[in-house]
Amino acid sequence: MTLLFESLFNGVAIGSVLLMAALGLAVVFGLMGVINLAHGELIMLGAYTTYVVQNIFKLEALKPCFGAYIFVAVLVAFMVSAIAGLVLERSVIRRLYGRPLATLLATWGVSLILQQFVRTTPMAYASGLWMTLLLGLLMPVLLPQRIRARFRALHLRVAGWALALAGGIGTAAWLSGISRLSRASARNVDVTAPKWMRGGIELGSLNVPVPRLFIICLTVVAVIAIYWFLNRSVWGIRIRAVTQNREISDCLGIPTQTVDALTFGIGSGLAGVAGVAVSLLGSVGPNVGGDYIVGSFMVVVLGGVGKLVGTVVASFGIGLLTDVIGAGRLLEVWPSMPPTCAAVVEFFATTSMAKVLIFALIVAFLQLRPAGLFPRKGRMVEA
Amino acid sequence: MTTEPLLRVEGLDTYYGESHILRGVDLAVPSGQMVCLIGRNGVGKTTLLRTVMGLLQPRSGLVCLDGEPLGRRPPHERAHAGIGYVPQGREIIPWLTVRENLMLGLEALPGGLVRNRRIDPLVFELFPVLETFLNRRGGDLSGGQQQQLAIARALLGKPKLLLLDEPTEGIQPSIVLDIERAVRRSIETTGISVLLVEQHLHFVRQADWYYAMQRGGIVAAGPTSQLSQSVVNRFLSV
């Protein structure tokens, strides 16, 4: 019984990290069909954001509420990656719609650029740059119509970006005061969990680490939020309409380019939230994205492209399987199995070998069902 | 006609790549009237509608709505300006429910979906079958039902001009009558104009004016009451 619980919990824990990492990709790749190889780097940006937010909360003024930094980090990480994604969509991907190979190469290039960017740029400056983009993009939206109507559009734009630049420089100057953020470093950094998150909770005979629990909760919230957004909100209907029939959606009055940008931004933002989760599991470095990108694509393809349910089931399935194989559970359940079988189970009972076996299983499964676990059915399958 | 027509098309030239499809098309749809475009397959009728909607950019020529040139404005802006489009082959959105498909029709109203969430019950009066299938996926409807859905969706946006591309193609006769009745009724009650591409003579006869196309140009025009049998034989493939 304990064994079952332990296995189940570990599986869910592994699966929720996978799911968190893949959720954004399920939107970007699953719905929009954009192959974004920089998705892992968007996760990495989220992880670094957690580090920056944590350091800000170590300042004297904010020290008392240090325990809450992680929640702030989730929000900020979402916005950081969302804006990075927005810029990426506007500058690169928009020009490459309908050209998957070109998109693949271009986004791979972007991922290399982003990796080098975090190696060579002090985080204080990066934060300043981000603040500039945030203010510059938000200013025209937030300004009331009354004020906007009084000025010329060009003047307003120049003034807006000038103000944003000032804000960005201010942020950079302020954060340069924190020594850990003021110098560029290619070395990994460590995010320390807030005090309430350290240790574990006793659940029956099982000791459950709190960070794992936090990640599971975060994943559940993220899945519910994105499900609600896509299925119930106005923009969700627009997004689904555009991804299914771009031309007619345009004719019905939906601004398709805005929808594209928004969809990509949301998917990227989810990658940022995944970054927060990732930062709690280990140290954060420029290459952290690479650890997650393959798994994310695997989950989305296995689940069935374009189906959120598929992504959820696939990640938990892979999570459970990883635990069953990686921890050699079969041997625990059935200790008296023939020695040859036991040798095989033991051989795969390491993290990396479990991964090998699971990828092999996925490849085999996709040979049988190329459309994944939840293929689309019905009259309009080819449409 | 001395007053400005709702839709005015002047000297329109459209190309697909290098092939010249529309050759100097002139056409007008007066307010509150139904104008029918006839012609055999491949003469450019659909291309004309797509150019009016903004899905294709003309190489030269003018499309004016209410006297205002539409220039290179994208389709979604034209939808907001008051053009409703029912494309050939219906093109409903397959994985959205009938209700959601209808709601997308409200997007063309001022304020879009955010301000308008109520589906005008008039569409269920025109097409009762849609009400019974509200929660079904659009792609699971039959061809005739999809066509009704596409027309209902376009009408919900309260367009000034409705572009209908072969709405009765491949549809059973009883539904064809429903569609004709619905179109006629919206013209009478809301005063919209209709530009119709059609092969069914019965439906063509209900238009006020006809234009006949051949090889990308308008070759004949007149009130449909004077549509002679010889013109019908030349331009309708029935």
Coordinates of C-alpha atoms in Angstrom, one line a residue:
Chain A
M1 CA 0.0 0.0 0.0
T2 CA 2.7 2.4 1.0
L3 CA 4.6 1.4 -2.1
L4 CA 1.6 2.2 -4.3
F5 CA 1.2 5.6 -2.7
E6 CA 4.9 6.4 -2.9
S7 CA 5.0 5.3 -6.5
L8 CA 1.8 7.3 -7.3
F9 CA 3.1 10.4 -5.6
N10 CA 6.5 10.3 -7.3
G11 CA 4.8 9.7 -10.6
V12 CA 2.5 12.6 -10.2
A13 CA 5.4 14.8 -9.1
I14 CA 7.5 13.9 -12.1
G15 CA 4.5 14.2 -14.4
S16 CA 3.5 17.6 -13.1
V17 CA 6.9 19.0 -13.9
L18 CA 6.6 17.5 -17.4
L19 CA 3.1 18.8 -17.7
M20 CA 4.1 22.3 -16.5
A21 CA 6.9 22.4 -19.1
A22 CA 4.7 21.0 -21.9
L23 CA 1.6 23.1 -21.2
G24 CA 2.9 26.2 -23.0
L25 CA 4.0 24.1 -25.8
A26 CA 0.6 22.4 -26.0
V27 CA -0.7 25.9 -26.8
V28 CA 2.1 27.1 -29.1
F29 CA 2.8 23.8 -30.9
G30 CA -0.5 22.0 -30.3
L31 CA -2.9 24.8 -31.2
M32 CA -0.9 27.1 -33.4
G33 CA 1.4 24.5 -35.0
V34 CA 4.5 26.5 -34.4
I35 CA 7.6 24.5 -33.7
N36 CA 9.3 26.6 -31.1
L37 CA 12.7 25.2 -30.2
A38 CA 13.2 28.3 -27.9
H39 CA 10.5 27.0 -25.6
G40 CA 13.1 25.6 -23.3
E41 CA 14.9 28.9 -23.1
L42 CA 11.6 30.6 -22.2
I43 CA 11.5 28.1 -19.3
M44 CA 15.1 29.1 -18.5
L45 CA 14.1 32.8 -18.5
G46 CA 11.3 32.0 -16.0
A47 CA 13.8 30.2 -13.8
Y48 CA 16.2 33.1 -13.8
T49 CA 13.3 35.5 -13.0
T50 CA 12.7 33.5 -9.9
Y51 CA 16.3 34.0 -8.9
V52 CA 16.1 37.8 -9.5
V53 CA 12.8 38.1 -7.6
Q54 CA 14.2 36.2 -4.8
N55 CA 17.2 38.5 -4.6
I56 CA 15.0 41.6 -4.6
F57 CA 13.0 40.1 -1.7
K58 CA 16.3 39.8 0.2
L59 CA 16.5 43.6 0.4
E60 CA 15.9 45.1 3.8
A61 CA 12.6 46.6 2.9
L62 CA 11.1 43.4 1.6
K63 CA 12.7 40.9 4.0
P64 CA 9.7 40.4 6.2
C65 CA 7.6 39.0 3.3
F66 CA 10.4 36.9 1.9
G67 CA 8.2 33.8 2.2
A68 CA 5.8 35.2 -0.4
Y69 CA 8.4 35.8 -3.0
I70 CA 7.6 32.6 -4.8
F71 CA 4.1 33.8 -5.7
V72 CA 5.4 37.1 -7.0
A73 CA 7.9 35.1 -9.0
V74 CA 5.2 33.1 -10.6
L75 CA 3.4 36.2 -11.8
V76 CA 6.6 38.0 -12.9
A77 CA 8.0 34.9 -14.6
F78 CA 4.7 34.6 -16.6
M79 CA 5.1 38.2 -17.8
V80 CA 8.8 37.9 -18.5
S81 CA 8.4 34.9 -20.7
A82 CA 5.2 36.2 -22.2
I83 CA 6.9 39.4 -23.3
A84 CA 9.9 37.5 -24.6
G85 CA 7.5 35.3 -26.6
L86 CA 5.6 38.3 -27.9
V87 CA 8.7 39.9 -29.1
L88 CA 9.8 36.6 -30.7
E89 CA 6.4 36.2 -32.4
R90 CA 6.4 39.8 -33.8
S91 CA 10.0 39.8 -34.9
V92 CA 10.6 36.3 -36.2
I93 CA 7.8 33.7 -36.1
R94 CA 5.2 35.9 -37.7
R95 CA 7.2 36.1 -40.9
L96 CA 7.6 32.3 -41.0
Y97 CA 4.0 31.0 -40.6
G98 CA 3.4 28.0 -42.8
R99 CA 7.1 27.3 -43.1
P100 CA 7.8 24.7 -40.3
L101 CA 11.4 24.0 -41.3
A102 CA 12.4 27.7 -41.4
T103 CA 10.6 28.2 -38.1
L104 CA 12.5 25.3 -36.5
L105 CA 15.9 26.7 -37.6
A106 CA 15.0 30.3 -36.7
T107 CA 13.8 29.4 -33.2
W108 CA 16.8 27.2 -32.6
G109 CA 18.9 30.2 -33.4
V110 CA 16.9 32.3 -31.0
S111 CA 17.4 29.6 -28.3
L112 CA 21.2 29.9 -28.8
I113 CA 20.9 33.7 -28.6
L114 CA 19.0 33.6 -25.4
Q115 CA 21.5 31.2 -23.8
Q116 CA 24.3 33.4 -24.7
F117 CA 22.3 36.4 -23.6
V118 CA 22.0 35.2 -20.0
R119 CA 25.7 34.2 -20.0
T120 CA 26.9 37.7 -21.0
T121 CA 24.4 40.1 -19.6
P122 CA 24.2 41.0 -15.9
M123 CA 20.7 40.2 -14.7
A124 CA 20.2 43.8 -13.5
Y125 CA 20.6 45.0 -17.1
A126 CA 18.3 42.2 -18.4
S127 CA 15.7 43.2 -15.9
G128 CA 16.0 46.8 -17.1
L129 CA 15.6 45.8 -20.7
W130 CA 12.5 43.7 -19.7
M131 CA 11.1 46.6 -17.8
T132 CA 11.5 48.9 -20.8
L133 CA 9.6 46.4 -23.0
L134 CA 6.9 45.9 -20.4
L135 CA 6.3 49.6 -19.9
G136 CA 6.6 50.4 -23.6
L137 CA 4.1 47.7 -24.6
L138 CA 1.6 48.4 -21.8
M139 CA 1.6 52.2 -21.9
P140 CA -0.6 52.5 -25.0
V141 CA -3.0 50.0 -23.7
L142 CA -3.3 51.4 -20.2
L143 CA -3.6 55.0 -21.1
P144 CA -7.3 56.1 -21.0
Q145 CA -8.9 56.9 -24.3
R146 CA -9.5 60.5 -23.2
I147 CA -5.8 61.3 -22.8
R148 CA -4.9 59.3 -25.9
A149 CA -7.3 61.3 -28.1
R150 CA -5.6 64.6 -27.1
F151 CA -2.2 63.8 -28.6
R152 CA -0.8 62.8 -31.9
A153 CA -0.2 59.1 -32.2
L154 CA 3.4 59.5 -33.1
H155 CA 4.2 61.9 -30.2
L156 CA 2.4 59.6 -27.8
R157 CA 4.4 56.6 -29.0
V158 CA 7.8 58.4 -28.8
A159 CA 6.9 59.7 -25.3
G160 CA 5.7 56.3 -24.2
W161 CA 8.9 54.6 -25.2
A162 CA 11.1 57.4 -23.8
L163 CA 9.3 57.0 -20.5
A164 CA 9.6 53.2 -20.7
L165 CA 13.3 53.6 -21.4
A166 CA 13.7 55.8 -18.3
G167 CA 11.8 53.2 -16.3
G168 CA 14.1 50.5 -17.6
I169 CA 17.3 52.4 -16.8
G170 CA 16.0 53.1 -13.4
T171 CA 15.3 49.4 -12.8
A172 CA 18.7 48.5 -14.0
A173 CA 20.4 51.1 -11.8
W174 CA 18.4 50.0 -8.8
L175 CA 19.1 46.3 -9.3
S176 CA 22.8 47.0 -9.9
G177 CA 22.9 47.7 -6.2
I178 CA 22.5 44.0 -5.6
S179 CA 25.9 42.5 -6.1
R180 CA 24.7 39.2 -7.3
L181 CA 22.7 40.7 -10.1
S182 CA 25.2 43.3 -11.1
R183 CA 27.7 41.0 -12.8
A184 CA 27.4 38.7 -15.7
S185 CA 28.1 35.1 -14.9
A186 CA 27.9 31.9 -16.9
R187 CA 27.8 29.8 -13.7
N188 CA 24.7 28.2 -12.4
V189 CA 22.8 30.0 -9.7
D190 CA 20.7 28.4 -6.9
V191 CA 17.2 29.5 -5.9
T192 CA 16.6 28.9 -2.2
A193 CA 13.1 27.9 -1.4
P194 CA 11.3 30.1 1.2
K195 CA 11.4 28.7 4.7
W196 CA 7.8 27.3 4.7
M197 CA 8.7 25.3 1.6
R198 CA 11.6 23.4 3.1
G199 CA 11.2 20.0 4.6
G200 CA 8.3 17.8 4.1
I201 CA 4.9 16.9 5.3
E202 CA 4.0 13.5 6.8
L203 CA 1.2 12.0 4.9
G204 CA 0.5 8.6 6.5
S205 CA 3.8 6.8 6.2
L206 CA 4.9 8.9 3.4
N207 CA 7.2 11.9 3.7
V208 CA 6.1 14.4 1.0
P209 CA 8.6 17.2 0.1
V210 CA 6.8 20.5 0.1
P211 CA 8.4 21.9 -3.1
R212 CA 7.0 18.9 -4.9
L213 CA 3.6 19.5 -3.5
F214 CA 3.9 23.2 -4.5
I215 CA 4.7 22.2 -8.1
I216 CA 1.8 19.9 -8.2
C217 CA -0.6 22.6 -7.0
L218 CA 0.9 25.1 -9.4
T219 CA 0.4 22.7 -12.3
V220 CA -3.2 22.0 -11.3
V221 CA -3.9 25.8 -11.1
A222 CA -2.2 26.4 -14.4
V223 CA -4.1 23.6 -16.2
I224 CA -7.4 24.8 -14.8
A225 CA -6.7 28.4 -15.7
I226 CA -5.6 27.6 -19.3
Y227 CA -8.6 25.3 -19.7
W228 CA -11.0 27.9 -18.5
F229 CA -9.3 30.6 -20.7
L230 CA -9.5 28.5 -23.9
N231 CA -13.0 27.2 -23.4
R232 CA -14.9 29.9 -21.6
S233 CA -13.3 33.3 -22.3
V234 CA -14.0 35.5 -25.4
W235 CA -10.3 35.3 -26.4
G236 CA -10.4 31.6 -26.0
I237 CA -13.2 31.3 -28.6
R238 CA -11.2 33.6 -30.9
I239 CA -8.1 31.6 -30.5
R240 CA -9.8 28.3 -31.2
A241 CA -11.6 29.8 -34.2
V242 CA -8.3 31.2 -35.7
T243 CA -6.4 28.0 -35.2
Q244 CA -9.1 26.0 -36.9
N245 CA -10.0 28.2 -39.8
R246 CA -7.8 31.3 -40.1
E247 CA -9.4 32.7 -43.3
I248 CA -13.0 32.6 -42.2
S249 CA -12.2 33.8 -38.7
D250 CA -10.7 36.9 -40.4
C251 CA -13.8 37.3 -42.5
L252 CA -16.0 37.2 -39.3
G253 CA -14.1 40.1 -37.9
I254 CA -11.5 38.5 -35.7
P255 CA -8.1 40.4 -35.7
T256 CA -6.1 37.3 -36.5
Q257 CA -2.7 38.8 -36.0
T258 CA -3.6 40.0 -32.6
V259 CA -4.9 36.5 -31.8
D260 CA -1.6 35.0 -33.0
A261 CA 0.4 37.3 -30.8
L262 CA -1.8 36.7 -27.8
T263 CA -1.8 32.9 -28.2
F264 CA 2.0 32.8 -28.5
G265 CA 2.4 35.1 -25.6
I266 CA 0.2 33.0 -23.3
G267 CA 2.0 29.8 -24.3
S268 CA 5.3 31.5 -23.6
G269 CA 4.1 32.8 -20.3
L270 CA 3.2 29.3 -19.3
A271 CA 6.8 28.3 -20.1
G272 CA 7.9 31.1 -17.6
V273 CA 5.7 29.6 -14.9
A274 CA 7.3 26.2 -15.6
G275 CA 10.6 28.0 -15.1
V276 CA 9.6 28.8 -11.5
A277 CA 8.9 25.1 -10.9
V278 CA 12.2 24.1 -12.5
S279 CA 14.2 26.5 -10.3
L280 CA 12.9 24.7 -7.2
L281 CA 14.2 21.4 -8.4
G282 CA 17.8 22.2 -9.0
S283 CA 20.3 24.8 -9.9
V284 CA 19.6 27.2 -12.7
G285 CA 21.9 27.6 -15.6
P286 CA 21.9 28.8 -19.2
N287 CA 21.4 25.3 -20.5
V288 CA 18.5 24.3 -18.2
G289 CA 16.0 24.7 -21.1
G290 CA 17.7 21.9 -23.0
D291 CA 16.8 19.4 -20.3
Y292 CA 13.1 20.0 -20.8
I293 CA 12.5 20.8 -24.5
V294 CA 12.7 17.2 -25.8
G295 CA 10.4 15.9 -23.0
S296 CA 7.9 18.7 -23.7
F297 CA 7.6 17.9 -27.4
M298 CA 7.4 14.2 -26.6
V299 CA 4.5 14.8 -24.2
V300 CA 2.6 17.0 -26.7
V301 CA 3.0 14.5 -29.6
L302 CA 2.2 11.5 -27.4
G303 CA -0.9 13.2 -26.1
G304 CA -2.2 14.1 -29.5
V305 CA -1.4 17.5 -31.0
G306 CA -4.1 20.0 -30.3
K307 CA -5.6 18.2 -27.3
L308 CA -5.1 19.6 -23.8
V309 CA -6.4 16.4 -22.2
G310 CA -3.9 14.4 -24.2
T311 CA -1.0 16.5 -22.8
V312 CA -2.3 16.1 -19.3
V313 CA -2.7 12.3 -19.6
A314 CA 0.5 11.8 -21.4
S315 CA 2.6 13.7 -18.9
F316 CA 1.2 11.8 -15.9
G317 CA 1.5 8.6 -17.8
I318 CA 5.2 9.2 -18.5
G319 CA 5.7 10.4 -14.9
L320 CA 4.3 7.2 -13.5
L321 CA 6.1 5.0 -15.9
T322 CA 9.4 6.9 -15.1
D323 CA 8.9 6.1 -11.4
V324 CA 7.9 2.5 -12.0
I325 CA 10.9 1.8 -14.2
G326 CA 13.4 4.2 -12.7
A327 CA 13.0 3.0 -9.2
G328 CA 12.7 -0.7 -10.1
R329 CA 9.3 -1.0 -8.6
L330 CA 8.6 -4.3 -10.2
L331 CA 11.4 -5.8 -8.1
E332 CA 9.9 -4.5 -4.9
V333 CA 6.4 -5.8 -5.8
W334 CA 7.7 -9.2 -6.8
P335 CA 11.0 -9.8 -5.1
S336 CA 11.1 -13.5 -6.1
M337 CA 11.1 -13.0 -9.9
P338 CA 13.4 -15.1 -12.0
P339 CA 17.0 -13.8 -11.9
T340 CA 17.1 -12.9 -15.6
C341 CA 14.0 -10.7 -15.3
A342 CA 15.4 -9.1 -12.2
A343 CA 18.6 -8.3 -14.0
V344 CA 16.7 -6.5 -16.7
V345 CA 14.6 -4.5 -14.2
E346 CA 17.7 -3.5 -12.4
F347 CA 19.5 -2.5 -15.5
F348 CA 16.8 0.0 -16.3
A349 CA 16.4 1.2 -12.7
T350 CA 18.4 4.4 -13.1
T351 CA 17.1 7.8 -14.2
S352 CA 18.9 7.9 -17.5
M353 CA 18.2 4.3 -18.5
A354 CA 14.5 4.7 -17.5
K355 CA 14.4 7.7 -19.9
V356 CA 15.9 5.6 -22.7
L357 CA 13.3 2.8 -22.2
I358 CA 10.4 5.3 -22.0
F359 CA 11.5 7.1 -25.2
A360 CA 11.8 3.7 -26.9
L361 CA 8.3 2.8 -25.7
I362 CA 6.9 6.1 -27.0
V363 CA 8.5 5.6 -30.4
A364 CA 7.0 2.2 -30.5
F365 CA 3.6 3.5 -29.5
L366 CA 3.6 6.2 -32.1
Q367 CA 4.3 3.6 -34.7
L368 CA 1.0 2.0 -33.8
R369 CA -0.9 5.2 -33.3
P370 CA 0.8 8.1 -35.0
A371 CA -1.9 10.6 -33.9
G372 CA -1.1 10.0 -30.3
L373 CA -3.3 9.0 -27.3
F374 CA -6.2 11.3 -28.2
P375 CA -6.5 11.7 -31.9
R376 CA -9.2 13.9 -33.3
K377 CA -12.2 12.0 -34.5
G378 CA -15.2 12.8 -36.6
R379 CA -16.3 14.0 -40.0
M380 CA -13.7 16.8 -40.3
V381 CA -10.6 15.0 -39.4
E382 CA -8.8 15.9 -42.6
A383 CA -10.2 19.5 -42.6
Chain B
M1 CA -28.8 55.6 -60.5
T2 CA -27.9 58.9 -59.1
T3 CA -27.4 57.9 -55.4
E4 CA -24.2 56.2 -54.4
P5 CA -24.7 52.4 -54.3
L6 CA -23.8 50.5 -51.2
L7 CA -21.1 48.6 -53.0
R8 CA -19.3 49.9 -56.0
V9 CA -16.6 48.0 -57.8
E10 CA -14.7 49.8 -60.5
G11 CA -12.1 48.4 -63.0
L12 CA -11.1 45.5 -60.8
D13 CA -8.1 43.4 -61.9
T14 CA -7.2 40.4 -59.8
Y15 CA -4.4 37.9 -60.4
Y16 CA -3.6 34.5 -58.9
G17 CA 0.1 34.7 -59.3
E18 CA 0.6 35.5 -62.9
S19 CA -2.8 34.4 -64.2
H20 CA -5.2 37.2 -64.8
I21 CA -8.6 36.3 -63.3
L22 CA -10.7 39.4 -63.0
R23 CA -10.4 41.8 -66.0
G24 CA -11.7 45.3 -65.4
V25 CA -14.9 44.3 -63.5
D26 CA -17.4 47.1 -62.9
L27 CA -20.4 46.3 -60.7
A28 CA -22.7 48.0 -58.2
V29 CA -25.0 46.8 -55.5
P30 CA -27.7 49.4 -54.6
S31 CA -28.8 49.6 -51.0
G32 CA -31.5 47.1 -50.0
Q33 CA -31.3 45.1 -53.2
M34 CA -30.3 41.7 -54.2
V35 CA -27.9 41.4 -57.0
C36 CA -27.1 38.1 -58.6
L37 CA -23.8 37.2 -60.3
I38 CA -24.2 34.4 -62.9
G39 CA -21.7 32.6 -65.1
R40 CA -20.3 29.2 -65.7
N41 CA -17.6 27.6 -63.6
G42 CA -14.2 29.2 -63.4
V43 CA -15.2 32.6 -64.8
G44 CA -14.1 34.4 -61.6
K45 CA -17.3 34.8 -59.6
T46 CA -15.7 33.5 -56.4
T47 CA -12.6 35.5 -57.0
L48 CA -14.7 38.7 -57.2
L49 CA -16.4 38.0 -53.9
R50 CA -13.0 37.2 -52.3
T51 CA -11.6 40.4 -53.6
V52 CA -14.5 42.4 -52.2
M53 CA -14.0 40.7 -48.9
G54 CA -10.3 41.5 -48.9
L55 CA -9.0 37.9 -49.0
L56 CA -7.4 38.7 -52.3
Q57 CA -5.7 42.0 -53.1
P58 CA -6.6 43.4 -56.5
R59 CA -3.7 44.6 -58.7
S60 CA -5.7 47.6 -59.7
G61 CA -9.3 48.9 -59.4
L62 CA -11.5 50.1 -56.6
V63 CA -13.9 48.6 -54.1
C64 CA -16.0 51.1 -52.3
L65 CA -18.5 50.4 -49.5
D66 CA -20.9 53.3 -48.8
G67 CA -18.7 55.5 -51.1
E68 CA -15.6 54.9 -49.0
P69 CA -12.7 53.1 -50.7
L70 CA -11.7 49.9 -48.8
G71 CA -8.2 50.0 -50.2
R72 CA -6.0 47.3 -48.7
R73 CA -7.9 46.9 -45.5
P74 CA -7.8 43.3 -44.1
P75 CA -10.9 41.1 -44.0
H76 CA -11.6 41.6 -40.3
E77 CA -11.8 45.4 -40.8
R78 CA -14.2 44.9 -43.7
A79 CA -16.3 42.7 -41.5
H80 CA -16.6 45.4 -39.0
A81 CA -17.3 47.9 -41.8
G82 CA -20.4 45.8 -42.6
I83 CA -19.6 43.1 -45.1
G84 CA -20.8 39.6 -44.2
Y85 CA -19.4 36.7 -46.1
V86 CA -20.8 33.2 -46.6
P87 CA -18.0 31.4 -48.6
Q88 CA -18.4 28.6 -51.0
G89 CA -18.1 25.3 -49.1
R90 CA -19.6 26.8 -46.0
E91 CA -16.4 26.9 -43.9
I92 CA -17.9 26.7 -40.5
I93 CA -15.4 26.2 -37.7
P94 CA -15.5 22.4 -37.2
W95 CA -14.5 21.9 -33.5
L96 CA -16.5 24.7 -32.1
T97 CA -20.1 24.1 -31.1
V98 CA -23.0 25.5 -33.1
R99 CA -23.5 28.0 -30.3
E100 CA -19.9 29.1 -30.4
N101 CA -20.0 29.3 -34.2
L102 CA -23.0 31.6 -34.0
M103 CA -21.4 33.7 -31.3
L104 CA -18.5 34.3 -33.7
G105 CA -21.0 36.0 -35.9
L106 CA -21.4 38.7 -33.2
E107 CA -17.8 39.5 -33.5
A108 CA -18.5 41.9 -36.4
L109 CA -20.8 44.1 -34.3
P110 CA -19.3 47.2 -32.6
G111 CA -17.6 46.1 -29.5
G112 CA -17.2 42.5 -30.8
L113 CA -17.9 39.5 -28.7
V114 CA -17.0 41.3 -25.4
R115 CA -20.1 43.5 -25.6
N116 CA -22.4 41.2 -27.5
R117 CA -23.1 37.7 -26.1
R118 CA -26.8 37.2 -27.0
I119 CA -27.7 35.3 -30.1
D120 CA -30.7 37.0 -31.7
P121 CA -33.6 34.5 -31.6
L122 CA -34.5 35.5 -35.1
V123 CA -31.9 33.1 -36.5
F124 CA -33.7 30.2 -34.8
E125 CA -36.9 31.4 -36.4
L126 CA -35.2 31.3 -39.8
F127 CA -33.4 28.1 -39.2
P128 CA -35.1 26.1 -36.4
V129 CA -32.7 23.2 -36.8
L130 CA -29.8 25.2 -35.4
E131 CA -31.6 25.6 -32.0
T132 CA -31.9 21.9 -31.6
F133 CA -28.2 21.3 -32.3
L134 CA -26.7 24.2 -30.3
N135 CA -24.3 22.1 -28.3
R136 CA -23.2 19.9 -31.2
R137 CA -19.9 20.5 -32.9
G138 CA -20.3 22.4 -36.1
G139 CA -18.3 19.9 -38.1
D140 CA -20.7 17.2 -37.2
L141 CA -23.7 18.8 -38.9
S142 CA -24.8 17.8 -42.4
G143 CA -23.9 19.9 -45.4
G144 CA -27.3 21.7 -45.5
Q145 CA -27.2 22.4 -41.8
Q146 CA -23.7 23.8 -42.1
Q147 CA -24.9 26.1 -44.8
Q148 CA -27.8 27.3 -42.6
L149 CA -25.3 27.8 -39.8
A150 CA -22.9 29.8 -42.1
I151 CA -25.8 32.1 -43.2
A152 CA -27.1 32.5 -39.7
R153 CA -23.6 33.4 -38.5
A154 CA -23.2 36.0 -41.2
L155 CA -26.6 37.6 -40.5
L156 CA -25.9 37.8 -36.7
G157 CA -23.2 40.4 -37.5
K158 CA -25.9 42.7 -38.9
P159 CA -24.0 43.4 -42.1
K160 CA -25.0 46.0 -44.6
L161 CA -23.9 43.8 -47.4
L162 CA -24.1 40.0 -47.5
L163 CA -21.9 38.1 -49.9
L164 CA -23.3 34.7 -50.6
D165 CA -21.2 32.3 -52.7
E166 CA -23.4 29.4 -54.1
P167 CA -25.4 28.9 -50.9
T168 CA -27.5 26.2 -52.5
E169 CA -24.8 24.1 -54.1
G170 CA -25.2 20.4 -53.3
I171 CA -28.0 20.9 -50.9
Q172 CA -31.4 19.1 -50.7
P173 CA -34.3 21.1 -52.2
S174 CA -36.3 21.6 -49.0
I175 CA -33.3 23.3 -47.4
V176 CA -32.7 25.4 -50.5
L177 CA -36.3 26.8 -50.0
D178 CA -35.5 27.5 -46.3
I179 CA -32.4 29.4 -47.3
E180 CA -34.1 31.4 -50.1
R181 CA -36.9 32.3 -47.6
A182 CA -34.4 33.3 -45.0
V183 CA -32.4 35.5 -47.3
R184 CA -35.5 37.2 -48.7
R185 CA -36.9 37.8 -45.2
S186 CA -33.7 39.5 -44.0
I187 CA -33.7 41.8 -47.0
E188 CA -37.3 42.7 -46.3
T189 CA -36.9 43.2 -42.5
T190 CA -33.4 44.6 -42.2
G191 CA -32.9 46.2 -45.6
I192 CA -29.5 44.6 -46.2
S193 CA -28.1 44.3 -49.7
V194 CA -27.1 40.9 -51.1
L195 CA -24.5 40.0 -53.7
L196 CA -25.3 36.4 -54.6
V197 CA -23.4 33.9 -56.7
E198 CA -25.9 31.3 -57.8
Q199 CA -26.6 28.5 -60.3
H200 CA -30.2 27.7 -59.2
L201 CA -32.5 29.6 -61.6
H202 CA -35.3 29.7 -59.0
F203 CA -33.1 31.6 -56.6
V204 CA -31.6 33.8 -59.4
R205 CA -35.1 35.0 -60.4
Q206 CA -35.6 36.5 -56.9
A207 CA -32.8 38.9 -57.4
D208 CA -33.5 42.5 -58.5
W209 CA -30.6 42.8 -60.9
Y210 CA -28.2 40.4 -62.5
Y211 CA -24.6 40.5 -63.8
A212 CA -23.4 37.8 -66.1
M213 CA -19.7 37.0 -66.1
Q214 CA -17.5 35.4 -68.8
R215 CA -13.7 35.0 -68.7
G216 CA -13.2 37.4 -65.8
G217 CA -15.3 40.2 -67.1
I218 CA -19.0 41.4 -67.0
V219 CA -20.6 40.7 -70.3
A220 CA -24.3 41.3 -69.6
A221 CA -26.4 43.0 -67.0
G222 CA -30.0 44.0 -66.4
P223 CA -33.0 43.6 -64.2
T224 CA -33.7 39.9 -63.6
S225 CA -37.3 40.4 -64.8
Q226 CA -35.7 40.7 -68.2
L227 CA -33.5 37.7 -67.9
S228 CA -34.2 35.9 -71.1
Q229 CA -34.0 32.2 -71.7
S230 CA -31.0 32.7 -74.1
V231 CA -29.0 34.5 -71.4
V232 CA -29.9 31.7 -68.9
N233 CA -28.8 29.0 -71.3
R234 CA -25.5 30.9 -72.0
F235 CA -24.5 31.6 -68.4
L236 CA -26.1 29.1 -66.1
S237 CA -24.8 25.5 -66.1
V238 CA -28.3 24.0 -65.6

